[in-house]
């Protein structure tokens, strides 16, 4: 599975951005697609995830500002980010999880896209 993320950029506080991630390759259905982020000097953290059925989950710091969505036909996941804050500045990584049965999980990462929010 190859994940290609796009949509990052430099914006001002209060602005919006939409991240996109396209999965390619040969694979069965992707169970969970989501977004993580890593700010300088910090550990990578979960931002949002969505099951194949579209059930979303969010980190508390999202506070209703971000919305994750999937397009299973395109093997794509999107992250609409509104009311961006300087604290949202980070490299955002696309993530895909494929459950292989017997408790096994294959996990894949995209290359990351930089989001910078100026105050």
PDB file of C-alpha atoms in Angstrom:
ATOM      1  CA  UNK A   1       0.000   0.000   0.000  1.00  0.00           C
ATOM      2  CA  UNK A   2       1.361   3.389  -0.985  1.00  0.00           C
ATOM      3  CA  UNK A   3      -0.162   6.474   0.592  1.00  0.00           C
ATOM      4  CA  UNK A   4       0.159   9.876  -1.039  1.00  0.00           C
ATOM      5  CA  UNK A   5      -0.846  12.848   1.082  1.00  0.00           C
ATOM      6  CA  UNK A   6      -1.390  16.374  -0.142  1.00  0.00           C
ATOM      7  CA  UNK A   7      -3.051  19.635   0.795  1.00  0.00           C
ATOM      8  CA  UNK A   8      -0.738  21.053   3.426  1.00  0.00           C
ATOM      9  CA  UNK A   9       0.455  24.616   3.365  1.00  0.00           C
ATOM     10  CA  UNK A  10       1.011  27.876   5.194  1.00  0.00           C
ATOM     11  CA  UNK A  11      -2.119  29.586   6.488  1.00  0.00           C
ATOM     12  CA  UNK A  12      -3.105  32.115   9.107  1.00  0.00           C
ATOM     13  CA  UNK A  13      -4.877  31.351  12.357  1.00  0.00           C
ATOM     14  CA  UNK A  14      -8.585  30.878  11.743  1.00  0.00           C
ATOM     15  CA  UNK A  15      -8.112  29.668   8.175  1.00  0.00           C
ATOM     16  CA  UNK A  16      -9.024  26.267   6.760  1.00  0.00           C
ATOM     17  CA  UNK A  17      -7.168  23.524   4.932  1.00  0.00           C
ATOM     18  CA  UNK A  18      -8.248  20.234   3.426  1.00  0.00           C
ATOM     19  CA  UNK A  19      -5.826  17.337   3.431  1.00  0.00           C
ATOM     20  CA  UNK A  20      -6.193  14.452   1.021  1.00  0.00           C
ATOM     21  CA  UNK A  21      -4.640  11.017   0.986  1.00  0.00           C
ATOM     22  CA  UNK A  22      -4.860   8.494  -1.817  1.00  0.00           C
ATOM     23  CA  UNK A  23      -3.985   4.832  -1.344  1.00  0.00           C
ATOM     24  CA  UNK A  24      -2.655   2.810  -4.243  1.00  0.00           C
ATOM     25  CA  UNK A  25      -1.326  -0.696  -4.767  1.00  0.00           C
ATOM     26  CA  UNK A  26      -2.799  -4.141  -4.409  1.00  0.00           C
ATOM     27  CA  UNK A  27      -4.546  -4.778  -1.144  1.00  0.00           C
ATOM     28  CA  UNK A  28      -7.811  -5.940   0.386  1.00  0.00           C
ATOM     29  CA  UNK A  29     -10.150  -3.455   1.948  1.00  0.00           C
ATOM     30  CA  UNK A  30      -8.523  -0.884   4.196  1.00  0.00           C
ATOM     31  CA  UNK A  31     -10.160  -1.159   7.587  1.00  0.00           C
ATOM     32  CA  UNK A  32      -9.141   2.177   9.076  1.00  0.00           C
ATOM     33  CA  UNK A  33      -7.740   5.280   7.409  1.00  0.00           C
ATOM     34  CA  UNK A  34      -6.696   8.259   9.402  1.00  0.00           C
ATOM     35  CA  UNK A  35      -4.382  11.128  10.123  1.00  0.00           C
ATOM     36  CA  UNK A  36      -1.603  11.588  12.651  1.00  0.00           C
ATOM     37  CA  UNK A  37       0.571  14.594  13.212  1.00  0.00           C
ATOM     38  CA  UNK A  38       3.986  15.310  14.616  1.00  0.00           C
ATOM     39  CA  UNK A  39       5.140  18.723  15.749  1.00  0.00           C
ATOM     40  CA  UNK A  40       8.842  19.534  16.234  1.00  0.00           C
ATOM     41  CA  UNK A  41      10.141  17.973  19.427  1.00  0.00           C
ATOM     42  CA  UNK A  42       6.929  16.077  20.050  1.00  0.00           C
ATOM     43  CA  UNK A  43       5.756  12.533  19.517  1.00  0.00           C
ATOM     44  CA  UNK A  44       3.460  11.584  16.696  1.00  0.00           C
ATOM     45  CA  UNK A  45      -0.188  11.728  17.802  1.00  0.00           C
ATOM     46  CA  UNK A  46      -3.505  10.602  16.408  1.00  0.00           C
ATOM     47  CA  UNK A  47      -5.664  13.355  14.938  1.00  0.00           C
ATOM     48  CA  UNK A  48      -8.602  11.441  13.481  1.00  0.00           C
ATOM     49  CA  UNK A  49      -9.507   8.074  12.037  1.00  0.00           C
ATOM     50  CA  UNK A  50     -12.403   6.592  10.102  1.00  0.00           C
ATOM     51  CA  UNK A  51     -13.511   3.006   9.690  1.00  0.00           C
ATOM     52  CA  UNK A  52     -14.495   1.621   6.332  1.00  0.00           C
ATOM     53  CA  UNK A  53     -18.106   2.237   7.298  1.00  0.00           C
ATOM     54  CA  UNK A  54     -17.218   5.869   7.873  1.00  0.00           C
ATOM     55  CA  UNK A  55     -17.405   5.894  11.652  1.00  0.00           C
ATOM     56  CA  UNK A  56     -15.088   8.686  12.775  1.00  0.00           C
ATOM     57  CA  UNK A  57     -12.972   9.136  15.864  1.00  0.00           C
ATOM     58  CA  UNK A  58     -11.160  12.305  16.889  1.00  0.00           C
ATOM     59  CA  UNK A  59      -8.528  13.435  19.295  1.00  0.00           C
ATOM     60  CA  UNK A  60      -9.841  15.706  22.021  1.00  0.00           C
ATOM     61  CA  UNK A  61      -7.856  18.667  20.721  1.00  0.00           C
ATOM     62  CA  UNK A  62      -9.855  18.588  17.478  1.00  0.00           C
ATOM     63  CA  UNK A  63     -12.739  20.167  19.443  1.00  0.00           C
ATOM     64  CA  UNK A  64     -15.151  19.887  16.541  1.00  0.00           C
ATOM     65  CA  UNK A  65     -12.861  21.844  14.220  1.00  0.00           C
ATOM     66  CA  UNK A  66     -11.778  18.942  12.022  1.00  0.00           C
ATOM     67  CA  UNK A  67     -13.860  16.523   9.979  1.00  0.00           C
ATOM     68  CA  UNK A  68     -12.577  13.263   8.539  1.00  0.00           C
ATOM     69  CA  UNK A  69     -14.209  11.524   5.611  1.00  0.00           C
ATOM     70  CA  UNK A  70     -13.504   8.578   3.337  1.00  0.00           C
ATOM     71  CA  UNK A  71     -14.197   7.666  -0.242  1.00  0.00           C
ATOM     72  CA  UNK A  72     -13.872   3.886  -0.366  1.00  0.00           C
ATOM     73  CA  UNK A  73     -14.311   3.770  -4.124  1.00  0.00           C
ATOM     74  CA  UNK A  74     -11.214   5.950  -4.474  1.00  0.00           C
ATOM     75  CA  UNK A  75      -9.366   4.489  -1.481  1.00  0.00           C
ATOM     76  CA  UNK A  76      -9.032   8.019  -0.207  1.00  0.00           C
ATOM     77  CA  UNK A  77      -9.353   9.809   3.090  1.00  0.00           C
ATOM     78  CA  UNK A  78      -9.748  13.523   3.691  1.00  0.00           C
ATOM     79  CA  UNK A  79      -9.316  15.830   6.646  1.00  0.00           C
ATOM     80  CA  UNK A  80     -11.163  19.136   6.598  1.00  0.00           C
ATOM     81  CA  UNK A  81      -9.498  21.414   9.104  1.00  0.00           C
ATOM     82  CA  UNK A  82     -11.283  24.599  10.128  1.00  0.00           C
ATOM     83  CA  UNK A  83     -10.419  27.299  12.647  1.00  0.00           C
ATOM     84  CA  UNK A  84      -6.772  26.360  12.510  1.00  0.00           C
ATOM     85  CA  UNK A  85      -4.580  27.410  15.399  1.00  0.00           C
ATOM     86  CA  UNK A  86      -0.792  27.873  15.598  1.00  0.00           C
ATOM     87  CA  UNK A  87      -0.741  24.772  17.814  1.00  0.00           C
ATOM     88  CA  UNK A  88      -1.916  22.759  14.808  1.00  0.00           C
ATOM     89  CA  UNK A  89       1.418  23.346  13.107  1.00  0.00           C
ATOM     90  CA  UNK A  90       2.920  19.935  12.382  1.00  0.00           C
ATOM     91  CA  UNK A  91       3.666  17.386   9.727  1.00  0.00           C
ATOM     92  CA  UNK A  92       0.480  15.468   9.064  1.00  0.00           C
ATOM     93  CA  UNK A  93       0.763  11.809   8.125  1.00  0.00           C
ATOM     94  CA  UNK A  94      -1.807   9.639   6.442  1.00  0.00           C
ATOM     95  CA  UNK A  95      -2.220   6.187   7.972  1.00  0.00           C
ATOM     96  CA  UNK A  96      -3.903   3.007   6.825  1.00  0.00           C
ATOM     97  CA  UNK A  97      -4.588  -0.134   8.812  1.00  0.00           C
ATOM     98  CA  UNK A  98      -5.500  -3.490   7.301  1.00  0.00           C
ATOM     99  CA  UNK A  99      -6.527  -6.215   9.706  1.00  0.00           C
ATOM    100  CA  UNK A 100      -5.128  -9.548   8.592  1.00  0.00           C
ATOM    101  CA  UNK A 101      -7.013 -11.791  10.988  1.00  0.00           C
ATOM    102  CA  UNK A 102      -5.885 -13.551  14.161  1.00  0.00           C
ATOM    103  CA  UNK A 103      -5.215 -10.190  15.730  1.00  0.00           C
ATOM    104  CA  UNK A 104      -2.652  -9.213  13.115  1.00  0.00           C
ATOM    105  CA  UNK A 105      -2.580  -5.725  11.690  1.00  0.00           C
ATOM    106  CA  UNK A 106      -0.641  -4.288   8.772  1.00  0.00           C
ATOM    107  CA  UNK A 107      -0.035  -0.559   9.057  1.00  0.00           C
ATOM    108  CA  UNK A 108       1.104   1.866   6.388  1.00  0.00           C
ATOM    109  CA  UNK A 109       2.229   5.498   6.419  1.00  0.00           C
ATOM    110  CA  UNK A 110       2.293   8.282   3.885  1.00  0.00           C
ATOM    111  CA  UNK A 111       5.182  10.675   3.443  1.00  0.00           C
ATOM    112  CA  UNK A 112       3.660  13.517   5.430  1.00  0.00           C
ATOM    113  CA  UNK A 113       2.469  16.964   4.467  1.00  0.00           C
ATOM    114  CA  UNK A 114       3.489  20.121   6.322  1.00  0.00           C
ATOM    115  CA  UNK A 115       0.824  22.321   7.870  1.00  0.00           C
ATOM    116  CA  UNK A 116       2.004  25.648   9.223  1.00  0.00           C
ATOM    117  CA  UNK A 117      -0.378  28.039  10.954  1.00  0.00           C
ATOM    118  CA  UNK A 118       0.838  31.548  11.647  1.00  0.00           C
ATOM    119  CA  UNK A 119      -0.623  33.718  14.398  1.00  0.00           C
TER     120      UNK A 119
END
